[in-house]
PDB file of C-alpha atoms in Angstrom:
ATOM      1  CA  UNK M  22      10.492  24.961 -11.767  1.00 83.00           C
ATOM      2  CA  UNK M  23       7.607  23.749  -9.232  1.00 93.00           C
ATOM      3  CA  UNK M  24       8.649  20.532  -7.312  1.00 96.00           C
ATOM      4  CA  UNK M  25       5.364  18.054  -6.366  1.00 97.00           C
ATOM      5  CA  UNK M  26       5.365  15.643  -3.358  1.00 98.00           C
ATOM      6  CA  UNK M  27       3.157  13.305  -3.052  1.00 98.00           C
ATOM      7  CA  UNK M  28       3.281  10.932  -0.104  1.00 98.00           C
ATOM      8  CA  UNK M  29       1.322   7.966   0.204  1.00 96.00           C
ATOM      9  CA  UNK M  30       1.036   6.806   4.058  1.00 96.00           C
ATOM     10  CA  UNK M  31       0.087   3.168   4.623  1.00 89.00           C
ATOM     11  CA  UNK M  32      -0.505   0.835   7.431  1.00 83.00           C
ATOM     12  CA  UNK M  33       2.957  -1.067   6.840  1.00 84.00           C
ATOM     13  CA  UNK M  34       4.841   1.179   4.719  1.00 93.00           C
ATOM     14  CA  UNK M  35       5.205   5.114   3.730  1.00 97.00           C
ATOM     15  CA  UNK M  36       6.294   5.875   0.350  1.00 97.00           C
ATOM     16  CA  UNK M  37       7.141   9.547  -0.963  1.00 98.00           C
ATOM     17  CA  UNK M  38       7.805  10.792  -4.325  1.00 98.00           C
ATOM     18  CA  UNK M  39       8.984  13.990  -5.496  1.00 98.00           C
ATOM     19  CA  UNK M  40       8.326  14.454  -9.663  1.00 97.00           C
ATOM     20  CA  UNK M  41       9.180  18.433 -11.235  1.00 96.00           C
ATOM     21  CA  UNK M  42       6.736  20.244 -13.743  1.00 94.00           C
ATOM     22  CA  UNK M  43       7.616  17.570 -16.350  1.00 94.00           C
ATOM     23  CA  UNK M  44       6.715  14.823 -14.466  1.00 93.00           C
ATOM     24  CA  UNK M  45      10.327  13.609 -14.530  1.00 96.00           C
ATOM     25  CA  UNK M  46      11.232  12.018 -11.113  1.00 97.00           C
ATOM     26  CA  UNK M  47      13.627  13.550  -8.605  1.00 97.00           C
ATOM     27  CA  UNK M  48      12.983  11.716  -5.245  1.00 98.00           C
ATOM     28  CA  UNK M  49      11.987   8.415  -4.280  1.00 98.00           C
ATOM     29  CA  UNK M  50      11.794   7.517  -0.283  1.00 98.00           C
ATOM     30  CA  UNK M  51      10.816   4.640   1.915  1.00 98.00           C
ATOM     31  CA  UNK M  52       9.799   5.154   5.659  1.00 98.00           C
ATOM     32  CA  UNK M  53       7.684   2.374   8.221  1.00 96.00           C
ATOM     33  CA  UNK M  54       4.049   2.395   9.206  1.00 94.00           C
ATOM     34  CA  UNK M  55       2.251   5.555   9.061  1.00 96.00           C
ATOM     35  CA  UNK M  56      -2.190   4.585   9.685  1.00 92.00           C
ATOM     36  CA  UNK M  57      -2.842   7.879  11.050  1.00 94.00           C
ATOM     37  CA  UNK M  58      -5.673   6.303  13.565  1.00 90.00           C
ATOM     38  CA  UNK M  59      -3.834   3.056  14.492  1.00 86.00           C
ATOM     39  CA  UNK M  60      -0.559   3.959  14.481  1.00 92.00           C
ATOM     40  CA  UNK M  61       1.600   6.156  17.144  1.00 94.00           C
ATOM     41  CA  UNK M  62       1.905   9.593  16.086  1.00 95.00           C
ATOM     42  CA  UNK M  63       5.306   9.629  17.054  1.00 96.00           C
ATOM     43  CA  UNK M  64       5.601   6.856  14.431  1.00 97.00           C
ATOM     44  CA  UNK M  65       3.744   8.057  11.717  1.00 97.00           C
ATOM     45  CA  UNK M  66       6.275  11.506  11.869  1.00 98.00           C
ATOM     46  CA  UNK M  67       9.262   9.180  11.849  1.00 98.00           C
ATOM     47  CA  UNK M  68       7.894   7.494   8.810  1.00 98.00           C
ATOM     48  CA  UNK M  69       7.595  10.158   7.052  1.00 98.00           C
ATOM     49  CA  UNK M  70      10.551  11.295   8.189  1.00 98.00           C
ATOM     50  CA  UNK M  71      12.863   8.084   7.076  1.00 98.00           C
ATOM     51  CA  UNK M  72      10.412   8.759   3.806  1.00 98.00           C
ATOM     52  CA  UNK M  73      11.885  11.873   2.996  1.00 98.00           C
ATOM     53  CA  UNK M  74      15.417  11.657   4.074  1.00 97.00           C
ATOM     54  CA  UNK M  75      17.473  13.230   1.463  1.00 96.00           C
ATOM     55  CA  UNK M  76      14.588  14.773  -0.476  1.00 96.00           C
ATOM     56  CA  UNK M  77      14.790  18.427  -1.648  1.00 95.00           C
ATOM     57  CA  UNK M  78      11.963  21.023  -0.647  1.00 92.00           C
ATOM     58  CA  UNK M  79       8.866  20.799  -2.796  1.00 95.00           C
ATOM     59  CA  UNK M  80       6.466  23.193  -3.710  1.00 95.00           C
ATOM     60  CA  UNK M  81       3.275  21.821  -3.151  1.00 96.00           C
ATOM     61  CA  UNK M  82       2.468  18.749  -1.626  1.00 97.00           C
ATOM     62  CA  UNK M  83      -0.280  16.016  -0.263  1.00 98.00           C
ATOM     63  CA  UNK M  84      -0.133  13.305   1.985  1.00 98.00           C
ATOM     64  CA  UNK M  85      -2.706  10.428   1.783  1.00 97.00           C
ATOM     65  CA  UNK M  86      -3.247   8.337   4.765  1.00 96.00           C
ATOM     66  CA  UNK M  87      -4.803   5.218   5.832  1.00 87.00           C
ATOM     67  CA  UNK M  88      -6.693   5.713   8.591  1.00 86.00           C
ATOM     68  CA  UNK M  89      -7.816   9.444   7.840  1.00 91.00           C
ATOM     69  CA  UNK M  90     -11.287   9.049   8.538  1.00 85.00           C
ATOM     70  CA  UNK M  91     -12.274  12.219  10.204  1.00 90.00           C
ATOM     71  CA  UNK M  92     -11.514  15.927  10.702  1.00 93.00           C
ATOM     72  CA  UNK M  93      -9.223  15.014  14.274  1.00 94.00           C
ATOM     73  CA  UNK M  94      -7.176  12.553  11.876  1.00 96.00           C
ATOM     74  CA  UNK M  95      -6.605  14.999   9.325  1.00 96.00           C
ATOM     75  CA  UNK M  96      -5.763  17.574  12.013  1.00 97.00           C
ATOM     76  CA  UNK M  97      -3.583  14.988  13.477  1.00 97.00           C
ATOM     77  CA  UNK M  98      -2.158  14.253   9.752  1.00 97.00           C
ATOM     78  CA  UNK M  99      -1.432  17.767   8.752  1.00 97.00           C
ATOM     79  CA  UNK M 100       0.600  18.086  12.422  1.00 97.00           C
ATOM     80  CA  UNK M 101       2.449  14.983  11.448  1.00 97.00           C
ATOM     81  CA  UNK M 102       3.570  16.571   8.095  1.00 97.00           C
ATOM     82  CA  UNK M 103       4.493  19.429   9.536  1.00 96.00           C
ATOM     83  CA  UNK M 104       6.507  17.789  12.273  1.00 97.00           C
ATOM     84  CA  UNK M 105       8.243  15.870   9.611  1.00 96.00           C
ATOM     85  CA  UNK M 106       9.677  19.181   8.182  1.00 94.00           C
ATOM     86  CA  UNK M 107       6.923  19.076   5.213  1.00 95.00           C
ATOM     87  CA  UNK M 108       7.447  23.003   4.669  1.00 82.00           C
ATOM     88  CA  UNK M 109       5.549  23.126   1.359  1.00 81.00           C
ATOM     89  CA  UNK M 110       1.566  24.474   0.904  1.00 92.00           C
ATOM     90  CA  UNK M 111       0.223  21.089   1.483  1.00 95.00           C
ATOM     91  CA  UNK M 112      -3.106  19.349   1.758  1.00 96.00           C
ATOM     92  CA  UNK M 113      -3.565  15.507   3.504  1.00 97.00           C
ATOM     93  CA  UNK M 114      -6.544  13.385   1.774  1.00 96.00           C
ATOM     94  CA  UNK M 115      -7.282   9.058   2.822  1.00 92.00           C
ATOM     95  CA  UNK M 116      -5.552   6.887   0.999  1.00 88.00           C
ATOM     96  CA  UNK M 117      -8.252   5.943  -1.163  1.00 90.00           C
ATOM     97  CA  UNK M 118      -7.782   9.363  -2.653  1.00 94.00           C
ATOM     98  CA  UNK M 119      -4.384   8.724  -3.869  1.00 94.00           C
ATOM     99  CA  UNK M 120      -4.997   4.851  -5.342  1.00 92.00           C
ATOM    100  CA  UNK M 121      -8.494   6.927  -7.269  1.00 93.00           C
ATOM    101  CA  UNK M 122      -6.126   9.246  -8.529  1.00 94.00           C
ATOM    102  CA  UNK M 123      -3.639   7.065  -9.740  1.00 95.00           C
ATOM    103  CA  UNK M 124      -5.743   4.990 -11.715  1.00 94.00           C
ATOM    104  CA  UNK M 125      -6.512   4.956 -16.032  1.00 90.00           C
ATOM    105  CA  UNK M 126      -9.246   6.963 -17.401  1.00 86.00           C
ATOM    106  CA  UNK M 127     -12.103   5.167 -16.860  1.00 87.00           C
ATOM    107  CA  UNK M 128     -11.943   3.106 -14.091  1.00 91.00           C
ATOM    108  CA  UNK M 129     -14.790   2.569 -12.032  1.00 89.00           C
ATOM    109  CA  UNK M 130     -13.980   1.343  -8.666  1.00 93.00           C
ATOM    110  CA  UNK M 131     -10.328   1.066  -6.828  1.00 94.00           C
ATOM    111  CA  UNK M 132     -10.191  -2.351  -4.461  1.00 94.00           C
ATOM    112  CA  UNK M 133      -7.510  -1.450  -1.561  1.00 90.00           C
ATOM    113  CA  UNK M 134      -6.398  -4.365  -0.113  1.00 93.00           C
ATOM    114  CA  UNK M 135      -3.414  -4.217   2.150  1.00 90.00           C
ATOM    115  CA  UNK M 136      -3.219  -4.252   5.816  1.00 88.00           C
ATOM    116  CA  UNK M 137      -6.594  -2.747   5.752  1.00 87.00           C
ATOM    117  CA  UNK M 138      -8.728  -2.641   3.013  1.00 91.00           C
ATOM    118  CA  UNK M 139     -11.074  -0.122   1.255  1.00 89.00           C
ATOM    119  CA  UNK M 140     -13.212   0.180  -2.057  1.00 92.00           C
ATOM    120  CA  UNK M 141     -13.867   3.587  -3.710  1.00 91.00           C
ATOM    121  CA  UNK M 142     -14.670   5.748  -6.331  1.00 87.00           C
ATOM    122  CA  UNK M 143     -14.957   9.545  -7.208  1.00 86.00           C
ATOM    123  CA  UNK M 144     -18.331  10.573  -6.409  1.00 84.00           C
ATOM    124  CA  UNK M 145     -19.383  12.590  -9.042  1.00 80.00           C
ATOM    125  CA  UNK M 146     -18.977  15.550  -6.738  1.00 84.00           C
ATOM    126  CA  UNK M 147     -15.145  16.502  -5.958  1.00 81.00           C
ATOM    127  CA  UNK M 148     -15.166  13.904  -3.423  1.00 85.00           C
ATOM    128  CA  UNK M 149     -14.721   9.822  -2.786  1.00 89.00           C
ATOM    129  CA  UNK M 150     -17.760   7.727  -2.073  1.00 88.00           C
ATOM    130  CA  UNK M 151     -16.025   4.756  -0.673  1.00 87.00           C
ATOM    131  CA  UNK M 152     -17.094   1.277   1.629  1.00 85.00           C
ATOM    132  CA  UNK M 153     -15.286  -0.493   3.746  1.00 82.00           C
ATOM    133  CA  UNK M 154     -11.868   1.033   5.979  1.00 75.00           C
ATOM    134  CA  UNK M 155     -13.383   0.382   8.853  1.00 75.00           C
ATOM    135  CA  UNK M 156      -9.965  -0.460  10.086  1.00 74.00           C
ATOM    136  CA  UNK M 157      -9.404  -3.710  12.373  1.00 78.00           C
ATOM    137  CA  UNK M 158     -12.159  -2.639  15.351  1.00 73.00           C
ATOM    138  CA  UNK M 159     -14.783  -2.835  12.506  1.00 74.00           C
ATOM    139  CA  UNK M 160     -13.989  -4.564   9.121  1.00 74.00           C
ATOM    140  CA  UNK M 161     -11.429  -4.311   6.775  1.00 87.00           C
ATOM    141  CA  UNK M 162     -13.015  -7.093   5.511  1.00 92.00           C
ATOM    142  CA  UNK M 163     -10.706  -8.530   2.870  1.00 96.00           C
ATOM    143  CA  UNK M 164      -7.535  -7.478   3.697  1.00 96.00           C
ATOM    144  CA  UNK M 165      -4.521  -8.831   5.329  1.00 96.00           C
ATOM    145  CA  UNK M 166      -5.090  -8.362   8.434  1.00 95.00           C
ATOM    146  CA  UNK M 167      -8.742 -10.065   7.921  1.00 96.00           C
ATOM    147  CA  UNK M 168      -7.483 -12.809   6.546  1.00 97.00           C
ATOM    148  CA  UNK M 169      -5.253 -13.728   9.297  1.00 96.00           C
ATOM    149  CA  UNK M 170      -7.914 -12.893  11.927  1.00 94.00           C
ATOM    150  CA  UNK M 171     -10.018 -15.843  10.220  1.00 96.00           C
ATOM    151  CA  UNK M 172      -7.495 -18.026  10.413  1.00 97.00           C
ATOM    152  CA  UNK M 173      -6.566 -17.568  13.732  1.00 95.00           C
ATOM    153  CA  UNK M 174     -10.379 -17.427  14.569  1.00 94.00           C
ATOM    154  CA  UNK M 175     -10.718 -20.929  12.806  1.00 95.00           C
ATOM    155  CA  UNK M 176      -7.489 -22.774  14.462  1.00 96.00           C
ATOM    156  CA  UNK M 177      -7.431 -20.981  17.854  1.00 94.00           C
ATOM    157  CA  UNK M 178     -10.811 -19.597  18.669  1.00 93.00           C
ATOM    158  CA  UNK M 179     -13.185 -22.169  17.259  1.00 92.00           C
ATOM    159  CA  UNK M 180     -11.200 -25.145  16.642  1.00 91.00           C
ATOM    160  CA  UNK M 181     -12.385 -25.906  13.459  1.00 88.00           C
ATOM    161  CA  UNK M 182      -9.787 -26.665  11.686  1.00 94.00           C
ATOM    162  CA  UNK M 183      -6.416 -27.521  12.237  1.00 95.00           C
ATOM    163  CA  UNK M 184      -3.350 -25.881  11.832  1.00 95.00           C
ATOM    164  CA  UNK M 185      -0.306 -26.545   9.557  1.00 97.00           C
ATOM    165  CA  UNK M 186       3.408 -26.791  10.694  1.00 97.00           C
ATOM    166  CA  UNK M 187       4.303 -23.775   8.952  1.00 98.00           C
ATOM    167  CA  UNK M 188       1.670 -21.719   9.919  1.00 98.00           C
ATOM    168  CA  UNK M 189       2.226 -22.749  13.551  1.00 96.00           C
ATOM    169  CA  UNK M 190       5.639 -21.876  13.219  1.00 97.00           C
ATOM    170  CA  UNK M 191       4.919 -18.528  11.711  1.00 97.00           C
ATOM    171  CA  UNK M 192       2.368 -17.679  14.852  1.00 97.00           C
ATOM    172  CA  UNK M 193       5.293 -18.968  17.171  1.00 97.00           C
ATOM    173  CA  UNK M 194       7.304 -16.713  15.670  1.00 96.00           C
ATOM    174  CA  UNK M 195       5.230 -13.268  15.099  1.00 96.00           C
ATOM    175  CA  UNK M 196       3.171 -13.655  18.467  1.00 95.00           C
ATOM    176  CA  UNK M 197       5.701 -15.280  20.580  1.00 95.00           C
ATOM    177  CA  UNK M 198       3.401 -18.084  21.271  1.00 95.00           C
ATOM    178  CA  UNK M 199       0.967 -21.008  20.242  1.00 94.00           C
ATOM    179  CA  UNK M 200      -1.211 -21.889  23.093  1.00 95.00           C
ATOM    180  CA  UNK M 201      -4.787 -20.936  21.996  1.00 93.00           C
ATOM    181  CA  UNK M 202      -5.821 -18.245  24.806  1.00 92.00           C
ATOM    182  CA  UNK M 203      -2.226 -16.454  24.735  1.00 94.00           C
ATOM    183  CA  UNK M 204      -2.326 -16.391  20.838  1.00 93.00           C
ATOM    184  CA  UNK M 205      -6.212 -14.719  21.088  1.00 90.00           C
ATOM    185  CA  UNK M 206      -4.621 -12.393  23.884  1.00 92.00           C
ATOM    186  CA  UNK M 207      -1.387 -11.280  21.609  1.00 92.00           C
ATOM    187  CA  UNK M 208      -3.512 -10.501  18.426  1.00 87.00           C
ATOM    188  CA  UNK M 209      -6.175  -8.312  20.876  1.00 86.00           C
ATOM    189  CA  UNK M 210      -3.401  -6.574  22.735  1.00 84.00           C
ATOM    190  CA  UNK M 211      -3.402  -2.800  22.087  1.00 72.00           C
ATOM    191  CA  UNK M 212       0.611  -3.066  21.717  1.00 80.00           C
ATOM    192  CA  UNK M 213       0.096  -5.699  18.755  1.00 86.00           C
ATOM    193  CA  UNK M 214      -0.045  -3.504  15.572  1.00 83.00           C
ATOM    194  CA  UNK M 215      -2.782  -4.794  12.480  1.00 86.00           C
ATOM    195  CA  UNK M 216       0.412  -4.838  10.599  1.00 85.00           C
ATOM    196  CA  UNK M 217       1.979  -7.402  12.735  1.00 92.00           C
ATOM    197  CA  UNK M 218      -0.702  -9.312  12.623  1.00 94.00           C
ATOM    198  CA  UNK M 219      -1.323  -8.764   8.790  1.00 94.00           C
ATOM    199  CA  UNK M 220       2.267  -9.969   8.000  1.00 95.00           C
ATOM    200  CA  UNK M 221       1.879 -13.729   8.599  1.00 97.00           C
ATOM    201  CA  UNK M 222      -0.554 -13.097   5.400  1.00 98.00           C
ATOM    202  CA  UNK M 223       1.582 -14.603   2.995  1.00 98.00           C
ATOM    203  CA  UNK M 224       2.002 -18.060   5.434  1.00 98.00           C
ATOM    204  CA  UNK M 225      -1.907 -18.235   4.813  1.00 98.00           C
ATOM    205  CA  UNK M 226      -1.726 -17.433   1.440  1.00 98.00           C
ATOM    206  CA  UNK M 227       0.484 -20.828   0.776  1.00 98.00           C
ATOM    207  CA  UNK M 228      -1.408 -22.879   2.758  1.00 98.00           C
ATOM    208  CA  UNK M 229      -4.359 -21.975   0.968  1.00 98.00           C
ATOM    209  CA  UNK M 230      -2.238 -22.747  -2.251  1.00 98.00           C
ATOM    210  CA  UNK M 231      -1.242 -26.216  -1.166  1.00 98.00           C
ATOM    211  CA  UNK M 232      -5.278 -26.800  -0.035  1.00 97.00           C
ATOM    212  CA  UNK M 233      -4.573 -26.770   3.927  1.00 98.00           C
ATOM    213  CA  UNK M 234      -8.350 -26.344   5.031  1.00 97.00           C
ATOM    214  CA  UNK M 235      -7.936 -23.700   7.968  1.00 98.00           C
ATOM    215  CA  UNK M 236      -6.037 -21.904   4.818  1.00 98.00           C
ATOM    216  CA  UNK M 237      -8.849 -22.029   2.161  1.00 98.00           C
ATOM    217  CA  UNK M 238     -11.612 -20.923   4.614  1.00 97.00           C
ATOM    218  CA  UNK M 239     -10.454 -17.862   5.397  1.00 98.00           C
ATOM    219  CA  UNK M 240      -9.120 -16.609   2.207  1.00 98.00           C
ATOM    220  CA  UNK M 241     -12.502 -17.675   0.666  1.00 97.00           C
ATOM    221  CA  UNK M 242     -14.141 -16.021   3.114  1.00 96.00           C
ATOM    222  CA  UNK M 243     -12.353 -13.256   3.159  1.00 96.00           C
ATOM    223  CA  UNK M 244     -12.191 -12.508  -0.942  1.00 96.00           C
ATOM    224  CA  UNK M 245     -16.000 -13.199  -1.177  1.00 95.00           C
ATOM    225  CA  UNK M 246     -16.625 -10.410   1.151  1.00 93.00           C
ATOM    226  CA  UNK M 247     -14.691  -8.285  -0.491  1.00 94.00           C
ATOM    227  CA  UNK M 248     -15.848  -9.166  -3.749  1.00 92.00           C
ATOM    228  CA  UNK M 249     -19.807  -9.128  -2.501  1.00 90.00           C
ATOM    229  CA  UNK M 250     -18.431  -5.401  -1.061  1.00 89.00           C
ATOM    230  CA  UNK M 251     -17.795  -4.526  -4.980  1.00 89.00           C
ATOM    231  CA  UNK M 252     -20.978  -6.135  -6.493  1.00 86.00           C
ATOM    232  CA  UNK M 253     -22.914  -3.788  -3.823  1.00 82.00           C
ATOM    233  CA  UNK M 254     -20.712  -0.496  -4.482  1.00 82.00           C
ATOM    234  CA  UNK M 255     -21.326  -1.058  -8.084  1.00 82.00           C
ATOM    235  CA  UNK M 256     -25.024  -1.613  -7.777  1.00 76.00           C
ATOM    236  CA  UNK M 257     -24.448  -5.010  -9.812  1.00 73.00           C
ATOM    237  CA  UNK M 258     -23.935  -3.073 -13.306  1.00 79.00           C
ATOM    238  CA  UNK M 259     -20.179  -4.654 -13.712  1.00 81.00           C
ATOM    239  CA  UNK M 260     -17.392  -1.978 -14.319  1.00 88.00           C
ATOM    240  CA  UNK M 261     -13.841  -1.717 -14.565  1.00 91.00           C
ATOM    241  CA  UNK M 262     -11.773  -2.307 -11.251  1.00 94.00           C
ATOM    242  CA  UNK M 263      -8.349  -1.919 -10.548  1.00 95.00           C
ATOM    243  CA  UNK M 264      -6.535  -3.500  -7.655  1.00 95.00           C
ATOM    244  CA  UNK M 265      -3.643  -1.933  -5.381  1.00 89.00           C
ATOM    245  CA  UNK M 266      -2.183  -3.013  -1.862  1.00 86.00           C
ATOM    246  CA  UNK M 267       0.130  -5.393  -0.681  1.00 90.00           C
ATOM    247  CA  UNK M 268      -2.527  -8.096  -0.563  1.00 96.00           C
ATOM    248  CA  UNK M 269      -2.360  -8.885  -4.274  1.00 96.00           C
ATOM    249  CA  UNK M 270       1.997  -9.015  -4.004  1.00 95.00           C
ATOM    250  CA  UNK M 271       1.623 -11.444  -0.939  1.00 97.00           C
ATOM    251  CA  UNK M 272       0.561 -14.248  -2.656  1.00 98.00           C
ATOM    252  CA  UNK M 273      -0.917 -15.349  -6.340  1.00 97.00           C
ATOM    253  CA  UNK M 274      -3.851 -17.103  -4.380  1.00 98.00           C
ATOM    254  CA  UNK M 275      -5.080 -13.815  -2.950  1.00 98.00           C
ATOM    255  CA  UNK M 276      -6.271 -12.564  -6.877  1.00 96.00           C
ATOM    256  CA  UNK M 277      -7.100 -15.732  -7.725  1.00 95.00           C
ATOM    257  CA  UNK M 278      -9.527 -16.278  -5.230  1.00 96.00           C
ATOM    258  CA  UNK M 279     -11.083 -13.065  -5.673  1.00 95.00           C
ATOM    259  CA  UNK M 280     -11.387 -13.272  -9.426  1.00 92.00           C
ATOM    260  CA  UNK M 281     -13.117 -16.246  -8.721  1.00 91.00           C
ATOM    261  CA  UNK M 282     -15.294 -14.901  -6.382  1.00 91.00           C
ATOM    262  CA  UNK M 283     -16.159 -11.443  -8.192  1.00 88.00           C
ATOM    263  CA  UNK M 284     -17.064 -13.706 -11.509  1.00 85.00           C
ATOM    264  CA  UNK M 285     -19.791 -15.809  -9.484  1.00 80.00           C
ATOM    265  CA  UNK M 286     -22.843 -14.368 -10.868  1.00 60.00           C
ATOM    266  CA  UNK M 287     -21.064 -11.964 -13.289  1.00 59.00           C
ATOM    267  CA  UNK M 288     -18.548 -12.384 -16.056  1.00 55.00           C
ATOM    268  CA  UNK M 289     -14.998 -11.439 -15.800  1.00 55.00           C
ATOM    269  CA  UNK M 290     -13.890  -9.556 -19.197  1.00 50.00           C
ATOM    270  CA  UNK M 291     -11.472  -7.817 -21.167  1.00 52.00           C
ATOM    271  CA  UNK M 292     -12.019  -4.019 -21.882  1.00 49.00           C
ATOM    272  CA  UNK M 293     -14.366  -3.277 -23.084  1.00 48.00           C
ATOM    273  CA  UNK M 294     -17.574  -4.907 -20.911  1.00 47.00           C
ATOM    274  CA  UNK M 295     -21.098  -5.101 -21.935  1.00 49.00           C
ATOM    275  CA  UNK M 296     -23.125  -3.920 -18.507  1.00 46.00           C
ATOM    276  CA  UNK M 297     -22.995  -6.079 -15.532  1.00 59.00           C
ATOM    277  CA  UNK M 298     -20.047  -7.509 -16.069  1.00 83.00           C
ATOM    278  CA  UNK M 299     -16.135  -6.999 -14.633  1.00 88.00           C
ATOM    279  CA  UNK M 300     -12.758  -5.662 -16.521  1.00 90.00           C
ATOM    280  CA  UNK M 301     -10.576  -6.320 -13.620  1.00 92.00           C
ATOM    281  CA  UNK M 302      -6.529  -5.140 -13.656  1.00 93.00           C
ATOM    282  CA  UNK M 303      -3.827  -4.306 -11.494  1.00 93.00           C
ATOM    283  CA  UNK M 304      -3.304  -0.205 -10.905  1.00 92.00           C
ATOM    284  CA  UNK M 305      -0.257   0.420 -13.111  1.00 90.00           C
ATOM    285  CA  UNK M 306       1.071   3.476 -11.491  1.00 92.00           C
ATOM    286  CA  UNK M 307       1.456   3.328  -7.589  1.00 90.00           C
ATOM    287  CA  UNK M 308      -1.081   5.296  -5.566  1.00 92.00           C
ATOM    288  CA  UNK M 309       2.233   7.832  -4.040  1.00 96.00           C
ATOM    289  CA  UNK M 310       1.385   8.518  -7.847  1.00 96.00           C
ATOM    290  CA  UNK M 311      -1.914   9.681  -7.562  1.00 96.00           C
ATOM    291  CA  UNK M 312      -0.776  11.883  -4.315  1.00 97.00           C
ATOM    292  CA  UNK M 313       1.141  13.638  -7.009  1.00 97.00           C
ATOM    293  CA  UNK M 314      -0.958  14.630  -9.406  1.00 95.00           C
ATOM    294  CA  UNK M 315      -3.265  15.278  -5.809  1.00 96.00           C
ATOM    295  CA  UNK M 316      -0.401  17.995  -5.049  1.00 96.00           C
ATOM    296  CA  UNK M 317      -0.425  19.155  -8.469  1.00 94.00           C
ATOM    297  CA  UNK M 318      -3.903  20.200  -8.820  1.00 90.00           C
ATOM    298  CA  UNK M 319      -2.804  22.741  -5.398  1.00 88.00           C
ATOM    299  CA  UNK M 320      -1.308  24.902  -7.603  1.00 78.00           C
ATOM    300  CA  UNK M 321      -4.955  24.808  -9.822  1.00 72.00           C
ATOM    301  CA  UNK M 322      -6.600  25.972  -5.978  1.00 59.00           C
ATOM    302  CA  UNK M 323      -8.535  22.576  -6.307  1.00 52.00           C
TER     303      UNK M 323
END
């Protein structure tokens, strides 16, 4: 009986998951960061590495990865599975391939926000039409990492707004410092990984939830581009979007805010929508889902 692996490679986590021909699971794993254009490549193949420790061979499998933007990433990717003993006919897609995949019937648009952040949708042709994942360098605007980067910008950069205690504190801690230049110098240094910088995430996200100002800007900010991102990749005719990342799990503010900001101008309503307006939920199965059924269409030669 065929074994499928599906591995879904993120900018703070790697997740694997073996399922058989019946879809019943047989391996679960958990590895570290695995962006194939921002993170080491000696990382990425001990991610996927700690991901599959203990897993049994599989017969087909896929690896989705942030980061895989061109044909050197996916050459890069595909030498990464390999290095990480990934023996089976295989096939490496970006991450947005593996959240599309994973979603109901019928969705419209997948909203990616996580360390980075991405929205996408099948494109009518075998492929992904997708905006944003610009990574750090360029965008990700509404993710994590963006979020943070305003309110660092804000506090530290422009001195807009103050900072609270515990967000102080959190900077102290993550960056090793709190004096304005030093904390601009951390956050640009090559060394500092989007992830680290995405983690203090959930410090915003309370602050914002308690209405600390230097809190509220940026996750407004932030979520409005992100929502304005949708609106534009859905031409304005509404649709039904799911949402998947670590984003959404840091903090309740994060969908909040960006329910609020997707329904200004549109309505926000339960399945099923008239035109021009939203169904927004949360993906049910995780995207290392979608790299599944990714690895299963192999055997089908798509």
């Amino acid at each position: 009986m065929p074994l499928y692996l599906g591995l879904d490679c993120g900018g703070s986590t790697t997740r694997a998951l073996i399922l058989d021909e019946q879809g019943r699971t047989v391996f679960e794993g958990r590895g570290g960061p695995a962006n194939i254009a921002t993170t080491p490549v000696d990382t990425v193949v001990a991610s996927l590495s700690a991901a599959l420790d203990g897993a049994p061979g599989a017969d087909l499998a896929v690896g989705c990865f942030a980061g895989l933007v061109s044909e050197r990433e996916g050459g890069l990717a595909r030498e990464a599975l390999r290095a990480a003993g990934v023996a089976a006919r295989s096939d490496v897609h970006p991450d947005t391939w593996a959240a599309l995949a994973a979603c109901e019937d019928g969705t419209d648009v997948v909203v990616i926000a996580g360390t980075g952040s991405v929205i996408a949708s099948w494109d009518g042709k075998g492929g992904v039409r997708k905006s944003g994942g610009g990574g750090p360098l360029y965008g990700d605007l509404g993710s994590a990492f963006d979020v943070v980067r305003r309110a660092v910008r804000c506090v530290f950069i422009d001195g807009r707004l103050s900072a609270s205690a515990r967000f102080e504190e959190a900077v102290a801690r993550t960056l090793g410092t709190v004096v304005p230049q030093e904390v601009v110098s951390v956050v640009n240094d090559v060394r500092t990984t989007a992830a680290t910088v995405a983690g203090l995430a959930p410090v915003v996200g309370e602050d914002a939830s308690v209405s600390e100002a230097y809190a509220v800007w940026a996750v407004r900010s932030a979520l409005t581009d992100l929502a304005d991102g949708v609106r534009a990749h859905t031409l304005g005719k509404g649709g039904r979007i799911a949402l998947t990342g670590g984003l959404w799990d840091a903090h309740p503010v994060f969908p909040s805010v960006f329910l609020e900001a997707l329904a200004e101008g549109n309505e926000i309503v339960p399945a099923p929508r008239p035109i021009g307006q939203y169904h927004v939920e949360r993906l049910v199965r995780p995207p290392v889902y979608g790299a599944v059924r990714l690895a299963r269409r192999l055997s089908y030669g798509h």
